[in-house]
Each structure stands twice: as C-alpha cells, then as structure tokens.
CSV table of C-alpha atoms in Angstrom, one decimal:
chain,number,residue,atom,x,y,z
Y,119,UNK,CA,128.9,66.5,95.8
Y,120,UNK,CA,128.7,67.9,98.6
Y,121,UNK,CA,130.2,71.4,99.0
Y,122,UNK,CA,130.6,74.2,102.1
Y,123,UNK,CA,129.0,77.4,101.5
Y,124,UNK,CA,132.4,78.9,101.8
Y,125,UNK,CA,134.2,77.1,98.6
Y,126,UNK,CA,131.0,78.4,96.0
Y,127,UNK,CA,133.4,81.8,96.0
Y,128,UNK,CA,135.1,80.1,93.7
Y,129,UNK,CA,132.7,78.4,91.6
Y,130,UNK,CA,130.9,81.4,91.3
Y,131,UNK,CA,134.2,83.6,90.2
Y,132,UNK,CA,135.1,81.2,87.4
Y,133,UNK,CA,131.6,81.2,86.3
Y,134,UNK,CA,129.6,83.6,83.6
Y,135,UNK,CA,127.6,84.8,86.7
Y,136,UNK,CA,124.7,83.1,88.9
Y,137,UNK,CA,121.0,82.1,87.3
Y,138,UNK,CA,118.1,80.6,88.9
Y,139,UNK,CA,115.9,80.2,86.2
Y,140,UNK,CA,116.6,77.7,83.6
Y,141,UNK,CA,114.3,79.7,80.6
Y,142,UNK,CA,117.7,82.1,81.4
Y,143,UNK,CA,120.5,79.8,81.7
Y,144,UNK,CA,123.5,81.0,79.8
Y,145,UNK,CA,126.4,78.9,79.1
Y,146,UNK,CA,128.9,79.0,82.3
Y,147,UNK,CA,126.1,80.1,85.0
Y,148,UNK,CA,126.0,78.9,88.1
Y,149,UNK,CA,122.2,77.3,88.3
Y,150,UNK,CA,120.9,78.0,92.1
Y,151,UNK,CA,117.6,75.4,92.4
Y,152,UNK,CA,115.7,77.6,94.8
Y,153,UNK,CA,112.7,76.5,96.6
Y,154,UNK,CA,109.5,78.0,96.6
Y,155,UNK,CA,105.8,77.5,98.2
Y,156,UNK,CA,104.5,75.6,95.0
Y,157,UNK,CA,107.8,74.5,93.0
Y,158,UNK,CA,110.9,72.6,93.7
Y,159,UNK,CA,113.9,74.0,91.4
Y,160,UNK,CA,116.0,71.1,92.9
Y,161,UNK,CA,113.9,69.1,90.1
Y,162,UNK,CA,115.6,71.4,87.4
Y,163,UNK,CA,119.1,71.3,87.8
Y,164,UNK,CA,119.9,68.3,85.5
Y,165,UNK,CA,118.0,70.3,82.7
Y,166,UNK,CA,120.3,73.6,84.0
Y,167,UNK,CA,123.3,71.1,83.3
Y,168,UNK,CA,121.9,70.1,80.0
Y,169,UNK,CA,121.5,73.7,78.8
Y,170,UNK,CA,125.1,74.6,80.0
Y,171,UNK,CA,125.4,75.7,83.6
Y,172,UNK,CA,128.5,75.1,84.8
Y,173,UNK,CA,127.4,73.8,87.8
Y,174,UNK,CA,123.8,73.5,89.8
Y,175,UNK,CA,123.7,74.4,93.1
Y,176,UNK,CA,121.0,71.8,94.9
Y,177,UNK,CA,119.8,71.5,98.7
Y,178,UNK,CA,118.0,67.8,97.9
Y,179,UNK,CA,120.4,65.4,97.6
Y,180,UNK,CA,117.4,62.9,95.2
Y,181,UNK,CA,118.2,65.2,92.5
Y,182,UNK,CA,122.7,64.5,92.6
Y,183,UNK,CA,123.6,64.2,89.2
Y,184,UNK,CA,127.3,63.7,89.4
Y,185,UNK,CA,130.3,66.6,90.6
Y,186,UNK,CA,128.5,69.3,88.6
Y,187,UNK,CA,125.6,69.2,91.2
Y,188,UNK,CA,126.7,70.8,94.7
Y,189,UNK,CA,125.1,69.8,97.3
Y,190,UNK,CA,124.5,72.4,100.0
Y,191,UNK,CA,122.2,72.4,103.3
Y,192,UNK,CA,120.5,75.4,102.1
Y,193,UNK,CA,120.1,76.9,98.9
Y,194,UNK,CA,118.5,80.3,99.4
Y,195,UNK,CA,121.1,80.4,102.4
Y,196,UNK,CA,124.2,79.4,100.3
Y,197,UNK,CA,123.2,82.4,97.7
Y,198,UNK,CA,122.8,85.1,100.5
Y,199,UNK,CA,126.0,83.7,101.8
Y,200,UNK,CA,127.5,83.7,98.2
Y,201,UNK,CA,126.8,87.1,97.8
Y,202,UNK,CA,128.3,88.9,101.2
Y,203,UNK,CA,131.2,86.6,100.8
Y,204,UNK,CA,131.5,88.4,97.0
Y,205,UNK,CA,130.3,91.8,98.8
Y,206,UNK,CA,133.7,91.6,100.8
Y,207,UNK,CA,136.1,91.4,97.8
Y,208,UNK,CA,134.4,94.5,96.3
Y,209,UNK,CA,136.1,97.7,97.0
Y,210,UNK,CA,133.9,100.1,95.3
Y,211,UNK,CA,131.3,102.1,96.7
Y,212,UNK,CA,127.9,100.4,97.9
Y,213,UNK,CA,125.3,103.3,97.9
Y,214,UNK,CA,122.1,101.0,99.9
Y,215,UNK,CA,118.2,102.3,99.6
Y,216,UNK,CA,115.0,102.1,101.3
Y,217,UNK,CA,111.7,104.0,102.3
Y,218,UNK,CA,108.3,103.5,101.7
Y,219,UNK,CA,107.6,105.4,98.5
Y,220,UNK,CA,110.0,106.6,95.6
Y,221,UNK,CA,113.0,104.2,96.0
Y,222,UNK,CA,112.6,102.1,92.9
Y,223,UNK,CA,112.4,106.4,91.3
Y,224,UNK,CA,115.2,107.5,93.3
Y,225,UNK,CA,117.4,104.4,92.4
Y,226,UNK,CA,116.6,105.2,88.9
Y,227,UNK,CA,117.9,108.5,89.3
Y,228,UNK,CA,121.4,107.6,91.1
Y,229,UNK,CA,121.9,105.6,88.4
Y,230,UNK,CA,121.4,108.2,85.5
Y,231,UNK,CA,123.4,110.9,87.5
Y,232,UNK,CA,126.1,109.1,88.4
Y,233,UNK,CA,126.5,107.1,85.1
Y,234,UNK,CA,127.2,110.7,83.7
Y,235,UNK,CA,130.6,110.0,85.4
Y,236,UNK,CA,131.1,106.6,86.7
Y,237,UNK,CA,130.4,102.6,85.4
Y,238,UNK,CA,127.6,102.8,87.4
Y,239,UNK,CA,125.6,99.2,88.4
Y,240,UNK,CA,121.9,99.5,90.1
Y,241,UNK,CA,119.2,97.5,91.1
Y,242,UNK,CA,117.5,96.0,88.3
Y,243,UNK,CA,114.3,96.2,88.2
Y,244,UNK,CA,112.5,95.4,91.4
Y,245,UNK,CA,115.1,92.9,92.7
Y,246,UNK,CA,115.3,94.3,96.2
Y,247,UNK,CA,114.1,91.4,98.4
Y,248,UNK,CA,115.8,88.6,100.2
Y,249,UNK,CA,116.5,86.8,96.7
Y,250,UNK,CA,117.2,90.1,94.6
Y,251,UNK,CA,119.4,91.8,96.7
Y,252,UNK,CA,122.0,89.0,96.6
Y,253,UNK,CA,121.6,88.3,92.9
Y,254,UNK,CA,122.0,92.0,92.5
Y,255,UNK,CA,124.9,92.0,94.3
Y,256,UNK,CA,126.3,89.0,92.6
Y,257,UNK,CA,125.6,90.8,89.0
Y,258,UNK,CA,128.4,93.7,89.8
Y,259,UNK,CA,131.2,93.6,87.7
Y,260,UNK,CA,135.0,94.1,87.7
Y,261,UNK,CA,134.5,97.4,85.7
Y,262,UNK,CA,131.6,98.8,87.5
Y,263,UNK,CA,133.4,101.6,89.4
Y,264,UNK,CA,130.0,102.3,91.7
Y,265,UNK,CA,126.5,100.2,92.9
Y,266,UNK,CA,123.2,101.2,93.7
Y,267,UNK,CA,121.6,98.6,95.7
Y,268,UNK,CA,117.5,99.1,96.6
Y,269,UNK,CA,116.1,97.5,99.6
Y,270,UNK,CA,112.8,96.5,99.8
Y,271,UNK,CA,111.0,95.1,102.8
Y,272,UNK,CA,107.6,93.7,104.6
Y,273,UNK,CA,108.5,93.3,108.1
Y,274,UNK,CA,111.1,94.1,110.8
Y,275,UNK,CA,113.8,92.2,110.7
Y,276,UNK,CA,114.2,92.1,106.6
Y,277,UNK,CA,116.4,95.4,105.7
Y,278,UNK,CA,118.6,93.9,108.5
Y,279,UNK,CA,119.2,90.8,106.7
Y,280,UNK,CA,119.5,92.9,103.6
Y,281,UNK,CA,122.5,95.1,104.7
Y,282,UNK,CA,124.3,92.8,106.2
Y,283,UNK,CA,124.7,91.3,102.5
Y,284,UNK,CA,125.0,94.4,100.8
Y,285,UNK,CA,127.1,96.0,103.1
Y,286,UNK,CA,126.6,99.7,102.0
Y,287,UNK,CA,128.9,102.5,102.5
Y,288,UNK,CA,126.7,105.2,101.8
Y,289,UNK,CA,122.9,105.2,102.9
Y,290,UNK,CA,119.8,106.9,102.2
Y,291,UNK,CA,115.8,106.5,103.2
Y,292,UNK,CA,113.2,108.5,100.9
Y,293,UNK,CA,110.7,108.5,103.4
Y,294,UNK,CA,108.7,106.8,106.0
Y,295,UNK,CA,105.0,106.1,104.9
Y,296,UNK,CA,102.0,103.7,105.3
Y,297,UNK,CA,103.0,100.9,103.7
Y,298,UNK,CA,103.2,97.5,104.2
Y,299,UNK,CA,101.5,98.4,107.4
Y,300,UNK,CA,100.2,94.4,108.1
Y,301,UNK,CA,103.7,93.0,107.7
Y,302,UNK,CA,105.3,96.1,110.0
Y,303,UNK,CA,102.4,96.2,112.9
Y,304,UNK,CA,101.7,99.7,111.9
Y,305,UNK,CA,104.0,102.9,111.0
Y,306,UNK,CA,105.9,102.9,114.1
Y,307,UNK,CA,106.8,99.4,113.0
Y,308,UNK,CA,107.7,100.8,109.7
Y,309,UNK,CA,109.9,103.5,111.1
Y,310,UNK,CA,111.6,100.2,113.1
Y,311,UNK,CA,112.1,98.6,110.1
Y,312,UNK,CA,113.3,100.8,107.8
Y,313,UNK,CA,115.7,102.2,110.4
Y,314,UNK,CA,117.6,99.1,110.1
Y,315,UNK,CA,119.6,100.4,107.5
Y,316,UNK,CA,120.8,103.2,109.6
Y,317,UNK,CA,121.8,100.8,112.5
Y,318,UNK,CA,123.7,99.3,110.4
Y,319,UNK,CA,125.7,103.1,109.4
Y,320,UNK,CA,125.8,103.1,113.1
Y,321,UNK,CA,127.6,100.6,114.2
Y,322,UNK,CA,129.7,99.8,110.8
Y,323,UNK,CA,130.0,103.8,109.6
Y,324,UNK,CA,129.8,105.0,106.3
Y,325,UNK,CA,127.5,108.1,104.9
Y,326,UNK,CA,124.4,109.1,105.2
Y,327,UNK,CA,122.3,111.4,102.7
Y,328,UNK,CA,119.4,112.9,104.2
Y,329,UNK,CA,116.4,115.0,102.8
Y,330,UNK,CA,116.6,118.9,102.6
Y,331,UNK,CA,113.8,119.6,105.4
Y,332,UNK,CA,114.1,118.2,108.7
Y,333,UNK,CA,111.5,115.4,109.1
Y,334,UNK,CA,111.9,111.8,110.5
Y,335,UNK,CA,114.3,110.3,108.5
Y,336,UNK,CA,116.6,113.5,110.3
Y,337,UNK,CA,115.0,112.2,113.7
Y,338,UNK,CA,115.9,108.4,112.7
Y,339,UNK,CA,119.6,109.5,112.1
Y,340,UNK,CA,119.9,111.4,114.8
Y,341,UNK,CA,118.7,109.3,117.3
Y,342,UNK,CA,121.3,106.6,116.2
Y,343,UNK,CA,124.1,109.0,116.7
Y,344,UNK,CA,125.3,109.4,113.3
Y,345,UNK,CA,127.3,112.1,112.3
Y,346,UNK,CA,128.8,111.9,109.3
Y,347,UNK,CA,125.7,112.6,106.5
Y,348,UNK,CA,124.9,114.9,103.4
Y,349,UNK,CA,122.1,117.4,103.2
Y,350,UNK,CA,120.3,117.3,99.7
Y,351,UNK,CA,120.2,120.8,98.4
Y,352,UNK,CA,123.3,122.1,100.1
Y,353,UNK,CA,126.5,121.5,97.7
Y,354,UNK,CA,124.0,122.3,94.5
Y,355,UNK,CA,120.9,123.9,95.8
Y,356,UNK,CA,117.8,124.2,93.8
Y,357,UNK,CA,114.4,126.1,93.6
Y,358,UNK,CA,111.2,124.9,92.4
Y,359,UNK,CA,109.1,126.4,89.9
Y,360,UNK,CA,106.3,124.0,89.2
Y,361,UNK,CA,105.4,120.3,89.3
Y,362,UNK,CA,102.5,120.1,86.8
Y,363,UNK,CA,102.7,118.4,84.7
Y,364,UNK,CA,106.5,117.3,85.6
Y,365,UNK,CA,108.9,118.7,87.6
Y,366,UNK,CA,110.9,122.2,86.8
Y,367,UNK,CA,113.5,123.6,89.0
Y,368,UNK,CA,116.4,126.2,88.5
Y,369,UNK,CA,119.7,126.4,89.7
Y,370,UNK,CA,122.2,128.8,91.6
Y,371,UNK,CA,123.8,129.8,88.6
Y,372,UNK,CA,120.1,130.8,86.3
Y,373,UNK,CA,120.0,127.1,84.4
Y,374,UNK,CA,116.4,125.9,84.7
Y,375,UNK,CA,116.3,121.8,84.2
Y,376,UNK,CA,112.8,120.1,83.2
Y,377,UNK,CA,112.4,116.8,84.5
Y,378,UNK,CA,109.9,114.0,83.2
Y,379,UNK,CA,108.7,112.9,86.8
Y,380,UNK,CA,105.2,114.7,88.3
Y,381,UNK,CA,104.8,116.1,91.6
Y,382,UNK,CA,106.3,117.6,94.4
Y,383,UNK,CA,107.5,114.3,95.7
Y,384,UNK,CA,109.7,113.8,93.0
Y,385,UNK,CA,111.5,117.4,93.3
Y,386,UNK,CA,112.2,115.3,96.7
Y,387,UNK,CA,113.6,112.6,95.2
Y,388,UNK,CA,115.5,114.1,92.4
Y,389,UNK,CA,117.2,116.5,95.3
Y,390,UNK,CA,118.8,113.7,96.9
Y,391,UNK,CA,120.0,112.1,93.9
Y,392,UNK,CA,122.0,115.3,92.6
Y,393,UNK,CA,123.1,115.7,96.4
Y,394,UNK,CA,124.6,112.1,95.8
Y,395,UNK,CA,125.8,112.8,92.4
Y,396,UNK,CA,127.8,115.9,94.1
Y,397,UNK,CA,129.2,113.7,96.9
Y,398,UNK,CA,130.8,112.1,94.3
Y,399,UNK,CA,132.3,114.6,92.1
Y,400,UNK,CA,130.2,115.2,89.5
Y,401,UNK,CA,129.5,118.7,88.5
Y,402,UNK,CA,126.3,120.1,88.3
Y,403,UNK,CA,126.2,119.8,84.6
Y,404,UNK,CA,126.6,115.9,85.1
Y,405,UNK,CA,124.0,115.8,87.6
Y,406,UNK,CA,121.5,118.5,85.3
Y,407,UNK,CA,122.1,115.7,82.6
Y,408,UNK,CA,121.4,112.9,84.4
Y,409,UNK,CA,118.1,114.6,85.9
Y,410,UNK,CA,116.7,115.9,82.5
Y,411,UNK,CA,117.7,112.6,80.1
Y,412,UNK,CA,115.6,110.4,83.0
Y,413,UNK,CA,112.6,109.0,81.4
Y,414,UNK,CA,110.5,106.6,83.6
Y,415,UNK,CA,109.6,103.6,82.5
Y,416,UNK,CA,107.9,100.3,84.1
Y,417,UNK,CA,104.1,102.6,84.7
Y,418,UNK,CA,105.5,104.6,87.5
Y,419,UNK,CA,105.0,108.1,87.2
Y,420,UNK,CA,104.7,107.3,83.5
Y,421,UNK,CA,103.1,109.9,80.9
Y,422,UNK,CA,101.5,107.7,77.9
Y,423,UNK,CA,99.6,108.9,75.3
Y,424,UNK,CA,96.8,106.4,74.6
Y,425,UNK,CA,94.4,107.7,71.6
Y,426,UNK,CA,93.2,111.0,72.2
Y,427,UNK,CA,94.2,110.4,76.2
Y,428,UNK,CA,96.7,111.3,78.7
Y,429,UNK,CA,97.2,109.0,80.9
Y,430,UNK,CA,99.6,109.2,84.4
Y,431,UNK,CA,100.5,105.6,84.7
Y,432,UNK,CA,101.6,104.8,88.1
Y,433,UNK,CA,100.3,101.5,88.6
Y,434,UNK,CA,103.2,99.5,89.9
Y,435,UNK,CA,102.5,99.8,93.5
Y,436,UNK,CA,100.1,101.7,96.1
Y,437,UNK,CA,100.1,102.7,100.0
Y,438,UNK,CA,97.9,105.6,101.6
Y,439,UNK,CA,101.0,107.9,101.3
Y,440,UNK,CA,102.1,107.0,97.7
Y,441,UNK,CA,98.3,107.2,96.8
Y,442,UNK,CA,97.6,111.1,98.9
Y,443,UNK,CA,100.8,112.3,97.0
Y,444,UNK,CA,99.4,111.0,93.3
Y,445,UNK,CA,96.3,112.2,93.8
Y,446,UNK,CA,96.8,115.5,95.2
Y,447,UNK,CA,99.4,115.8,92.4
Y,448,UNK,CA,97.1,115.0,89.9
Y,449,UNK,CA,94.0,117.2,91.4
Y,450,UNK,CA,96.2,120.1,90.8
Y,451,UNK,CA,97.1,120.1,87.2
Y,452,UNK,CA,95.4,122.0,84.8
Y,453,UNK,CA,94.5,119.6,82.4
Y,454,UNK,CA,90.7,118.7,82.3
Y,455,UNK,CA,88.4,116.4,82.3
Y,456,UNK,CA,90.4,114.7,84.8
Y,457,UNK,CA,89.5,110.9,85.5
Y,458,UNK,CA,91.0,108.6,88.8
Y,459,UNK,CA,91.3,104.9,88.3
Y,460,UNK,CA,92.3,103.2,90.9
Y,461,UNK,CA,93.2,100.0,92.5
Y,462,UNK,CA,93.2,98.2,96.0
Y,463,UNK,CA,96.4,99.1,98.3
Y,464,UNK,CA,97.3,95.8,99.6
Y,465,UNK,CA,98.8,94.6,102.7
Y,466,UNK,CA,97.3,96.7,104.9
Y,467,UNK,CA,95.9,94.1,107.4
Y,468,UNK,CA,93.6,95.5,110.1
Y,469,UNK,CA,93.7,99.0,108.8
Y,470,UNK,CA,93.0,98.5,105.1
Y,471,UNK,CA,88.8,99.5,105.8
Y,472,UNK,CA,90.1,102.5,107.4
Y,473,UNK,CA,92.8,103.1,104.9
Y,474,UNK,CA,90.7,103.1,102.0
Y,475,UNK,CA,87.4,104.6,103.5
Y,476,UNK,CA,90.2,107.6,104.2
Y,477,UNK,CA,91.2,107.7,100.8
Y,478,UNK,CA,87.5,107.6,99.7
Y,479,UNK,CA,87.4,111.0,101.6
Y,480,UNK,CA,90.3,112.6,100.1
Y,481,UNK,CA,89.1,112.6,96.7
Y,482,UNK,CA,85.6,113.5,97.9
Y,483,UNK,CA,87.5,116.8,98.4
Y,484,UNK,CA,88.2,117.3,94.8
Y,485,UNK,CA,86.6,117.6,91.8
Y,486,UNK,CA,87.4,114.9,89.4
Y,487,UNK,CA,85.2,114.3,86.4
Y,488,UNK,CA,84.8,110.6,87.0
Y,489,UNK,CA,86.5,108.6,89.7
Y,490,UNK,CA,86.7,104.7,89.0
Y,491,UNK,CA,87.4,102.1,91.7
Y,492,UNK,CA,88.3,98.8,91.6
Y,493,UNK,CA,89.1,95.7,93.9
Y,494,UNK,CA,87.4,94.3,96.4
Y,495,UNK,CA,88.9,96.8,99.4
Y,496,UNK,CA,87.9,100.0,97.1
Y,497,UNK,CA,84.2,99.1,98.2
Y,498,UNK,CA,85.6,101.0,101.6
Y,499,UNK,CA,85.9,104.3,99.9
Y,500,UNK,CA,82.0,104.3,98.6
Y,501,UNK,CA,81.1,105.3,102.2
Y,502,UNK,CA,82.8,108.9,100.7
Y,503,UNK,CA,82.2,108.3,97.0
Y,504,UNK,CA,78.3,107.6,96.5
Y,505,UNK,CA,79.1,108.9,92.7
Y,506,UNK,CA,82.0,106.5,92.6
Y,507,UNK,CA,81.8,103.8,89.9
Y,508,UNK,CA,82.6,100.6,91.8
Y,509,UNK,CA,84.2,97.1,90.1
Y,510,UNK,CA,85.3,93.9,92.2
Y,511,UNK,CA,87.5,93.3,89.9
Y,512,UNK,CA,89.3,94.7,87.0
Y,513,UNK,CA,87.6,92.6,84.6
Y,514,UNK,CA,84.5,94.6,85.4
Y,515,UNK,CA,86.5,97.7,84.6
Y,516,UNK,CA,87.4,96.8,81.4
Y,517,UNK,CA,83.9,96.0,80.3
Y,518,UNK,CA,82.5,98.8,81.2
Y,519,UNK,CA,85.2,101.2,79.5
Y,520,UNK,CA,84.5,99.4,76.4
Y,521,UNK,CA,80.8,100.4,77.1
Y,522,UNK,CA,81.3,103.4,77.8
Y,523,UNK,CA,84.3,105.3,75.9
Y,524,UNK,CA,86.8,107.7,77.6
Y,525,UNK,CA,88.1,110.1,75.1
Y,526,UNK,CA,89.8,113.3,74.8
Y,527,UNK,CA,90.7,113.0,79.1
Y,528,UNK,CA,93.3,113.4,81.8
Y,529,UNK,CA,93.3,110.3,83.5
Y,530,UNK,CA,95.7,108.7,86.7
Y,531,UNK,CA,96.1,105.2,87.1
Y,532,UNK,CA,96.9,103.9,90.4
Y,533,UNK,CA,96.6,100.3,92.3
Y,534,UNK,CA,99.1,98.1,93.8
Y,535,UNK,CA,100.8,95.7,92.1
Y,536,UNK,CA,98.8,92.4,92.8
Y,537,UNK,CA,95.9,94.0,90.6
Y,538,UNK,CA,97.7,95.3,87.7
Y,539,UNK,CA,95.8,97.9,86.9
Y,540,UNK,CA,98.1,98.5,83.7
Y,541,UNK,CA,95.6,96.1,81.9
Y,542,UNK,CA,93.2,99.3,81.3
Y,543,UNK,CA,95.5,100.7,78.9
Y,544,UNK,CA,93.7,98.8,75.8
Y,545,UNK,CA,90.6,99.5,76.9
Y,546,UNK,CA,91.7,103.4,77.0
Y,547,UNK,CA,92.0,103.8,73.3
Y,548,UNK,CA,88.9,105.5,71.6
C-alpha cells in the first residue's frame, strides 16, 4: 500500500528495528529493499515477508505483495527521512565525527571512555555513509543514555546531508588530510567538506571539541564563529612519553597509562576522547580505563603476531597523510629488520602519480630492510624506490612471499581498502 514517509515513524517504533538485508532479517524488522547499481532489493521483499519482517518497505510498485509491502517514492529517501524523524524524538546526546584520518580510532575510543560511565551507542563498524549513518541512527535504543555517530564522506555536499540526519549536539574533526582528494577537487575541497559539520554547530549550536595545538580545525571553527568548544588536554592534561611501539603518557597527578595504539597520531586522538570523556563527567580514572582496556581490532593500528613476525596491520584504508604518519611511525621504532608492504591509496584522481611518486620519496629517506609495493598506482613510487619490489597485484605478492620467506621481522602493512592487503597475513607465517 502506498504509505507517506511521515507515517513509517510508526511502523518502525513497533518494529524489532530496520534491516536491509534479508541473510539478516529478524523476526519484527522492518525490511528497507534498497536499490543499488547492479541489484534491485525491491525483488526481495516477499522473501523479507516470508522470513518474518514485519513489513517491507518497497519503491517499485511490480513487487506489492499485499498491506505488509509499503510503497514509498523513494526508498533510500524514506530511510534518511526515517531516521531524522527518529533523531528528533531522541533527547540524549549526539556526539557527530569526521576528518580525514583516525575517526573510525577515535569513535572507538569515545565509545570505550564514555561506556566507563554511560550506555553508550556508536557507530558500528564503518557505517558512516549516506546508508550507515541513518541505520546507525535508527539502531539507538531507549536505554542508551549517549551516541557516537561517525561521518564519512567523498565529496562536498555529503557530511551536510549527514548532519542534518544525525543532528549532533556535540562535534569534533580529527584532522584535515589528503584524502579522497578526486571526490573533494583537492584539500581545499576537503577542508570545504569536512567543515560541513561545523556549519551545521553554527547555525543550530551545540559543542565543539577541538585538538590541543592550534591548527586548521581551530581556523575552521573560528572562522564560523563558534564559541562555545572544548580544548583536549585542558580539564585532564597529559604528557607524552613515547609512541613506539604504542602510546605511553602520564598524568597530572604521576599515573602513567599505556595505550595499545602506535604513533604520535594516536596520542592525538586519544586526547580528544578523554577531553570528551571529561565534558561529560567522567573522572580521569574512567577515562585512564577506557584509554588503557582499548584494543584495536578490524587491521587498523593492529599488533599481530604471525609466526616468528610482528606485523602492524593497518590495512583498512590509506591517503598520503594516513600513509606519512604510519610510516614515519614505523621508521622510528627500534625493532629490526623492518619490512613496508604496501598498497595503492585510491581515489586520488589527477594527483594519485604525484601522490604516490611522493610517497616513493619518503621512504627513500629511510632505511627499511625490504620495502614491498603493490597495485597498479605503486608503480609511481619506483621513480624513488629502484630497490623496491614491485607487484600489480596482490596475487603477485603472495607468490613471491611464499618464494621467498619473511621470518623473524618487523613488518607494516598498509593499502587502502579496495586492495585488501590483509590477504598477506597467511602468506606471513614461516
């Protein structure tokens, strides 16, 4: 039947919460059949209704099946509407998050420091586009007392769309970096995009947590006019002692906290999560707890042990920033032999022979024992790396490592996520 946008509220609150793949369905969802380049989910909401949903949510009107199917003009539409109109009844705090390196990390980290106090909801996983940010918002619950929503993005115009569902109170950007640089137009287009978030703190209000040392994110703030905002390192400040392998900082009071994350970068990242943690009451044991008990998972910034190798897994994405702040990282530990493997940045458009022939000149300045490149825009970063060991594809990679064993070795794996570089692992064994 056919149904406004407006009435799904309802649906949706007397449902068991909102699927959109029918290998997931649970008994009570509400089945959105979302279109995609090369499927037609429309074609799978009688099978949804079959397995249970209590409803399918359609934008074909071929596939009707009776009042269980709800016709809509839109379906992607009718969920991002679904969602703000949910968003509206909440009245917990919406902490929203974006950058261009170490916001899936820093989500990660909300969420362990302010669990130490508070039902705490985040992002799961790497739902933080136009789909995942309403389905994340739609998978809050009446008990969680607090949500940590990530925004990801590819282009101007996307974190716009993003907040406006989410409608955060409270606001934070790790960084701006080179990434996504084809989508953006370049990293003044980035700084554009990302900054949508904090248009929207400007003209709706709400806080704003910024990093310790003044740098653009401070600039992007201030030139928005927004004054009400949280300096990490001021209500619990911190000092550094080393960030190899992971991250070790004391306290005010003498307490020294070991993190599992590597590098400077994270120190970074963990600051602003405790400075959140203290904006909302927690005491600085919570927020010690919730930096040391941590652990990262999904290969980013992941220690694995792998036969008689260490290997830093950080596989799930790459840009020239996130890639100069691994590998310098990584150059500076004192573990030996040390061994890069890494993996195309993507999305880089006009600038990815440039981007990678740069990064073929960074690690010409260090001394790694082997350095391993893979993909077809690596080839860019020979022009630097004459010594380099050069595969098109992975596949290449893993038959040479079973040729030629790496044992008792350091190694950091790093590629974006479209080549998956995690797929060494086996071949890392011996």
């Amino acid at each position: 039947m056919k149904i406004l946008n407006s009435a799904l509220l309802e649906f949706f609150l007397s449902s068991t919460g909102v699927c959109t793949d029918t290998r997931k369905i649970q008994a009570g969802n509400l089945f959105f059949a979302l279109k995609g380049p090369n499927f037609n989910a429309n074609a799978l909401a009688k099978e949804a209704l079959e397995k249970g949903a209590l409803a399918a949510v359609i934008d074909d009107a071929a596939y009707e099946s009776g009042d269980k199917t709800l016709l809509v003009e839109d379906g992607l539409k009718a969920l991002q509407d679904l969602a703000r109109d949910f968003r509206i009844t909440l009245s917990i705090p919406v902490i929203g998050l974006t950058g261009s390196n170490g916001k899936t990390t820093t989500k990660e980290l909300l969420f362990s420091v302010l669990s130490q106090k508070f039902h705490c909801y985040a992002t799961a996983g790497n739902l933080n586009n136009h789909i995942g940010v309403p389905l994340s918002i739609l998978q809050i619950k009446p008990n969680h007392e607090v949500a940590v929503i990530e925004m990801g993005a590819n282009k101007q115009g996307d974190i716009k769309e993003l907040v406006e569902i989410a409608q955060p109170t409270h606001s934070l950007i790790t960084n701006i970096g080179k990434a996504h640089l084809e989508g953006f137009g370049g990293e003044a287009g980035v700084r554009k995009g990302k900054g949508e978030l904090f248009d929207y703190v400007a003209q709706h209000g709400g806080t704003v947590f910024l990093p310790k040392d003044k740098n653009v994110v401070h600039e992007m703030s201030h030139e928005r006019g927004i004054n009400t905002f949280v300096l990490a390192d001021e209500a619990m400040p911190t000092k550094l002692i080393e960030a190899k392998p992971t991250v070790t900082f004391s306290c005010a009071d003498g307490s020294i906290v070991k993190s599992h994350l590597p590098g400077i970068y994270n120190f970074e990242n963990i600051q602003m999560a405790i400075a959140v943690g203290k904006a909302f009451g927690l005491s600085d044991e919570a927020c010690r707890t919730g930096i040391s008990s941590y652990l990262p998972t999904n290969h980013r910034s992941q220690f694995i042990k792998i036969g008689s190798n260490q290997v830093l897994m950080d596989a799930y994405n790459a840009n020239p920033s996130s890639m100069e702040a691994a590998i310098s990282h990584f150059a500076e530990t004192e573990n030996n032999p040390k061994i890069v493997i890494l993996g195309d940045m993507f999305e880089l458009g006009d600038l990815s022979a440039k981007e990678h022939e740069l990064l073929g000149k960074l690690i010409a300045g260090f001394q790694f024992s082997k350095v391993l490149l893979v993909g077809e825009h690596m080839q860019h970063a020979l022009i630097n790396l004459p010594q380099a060991y050069y595969f098109p594809d992975k596949f290449g990679l893993h038959n040479w490592l079973q040729d030629n064993p790496i044992t008792n070795s350091f190694l950091l794996v790093k590629g974006s996520r479209g080549i998956q570089l995690e797929s060494v692992l086996p071949f890392l064994e011996s």
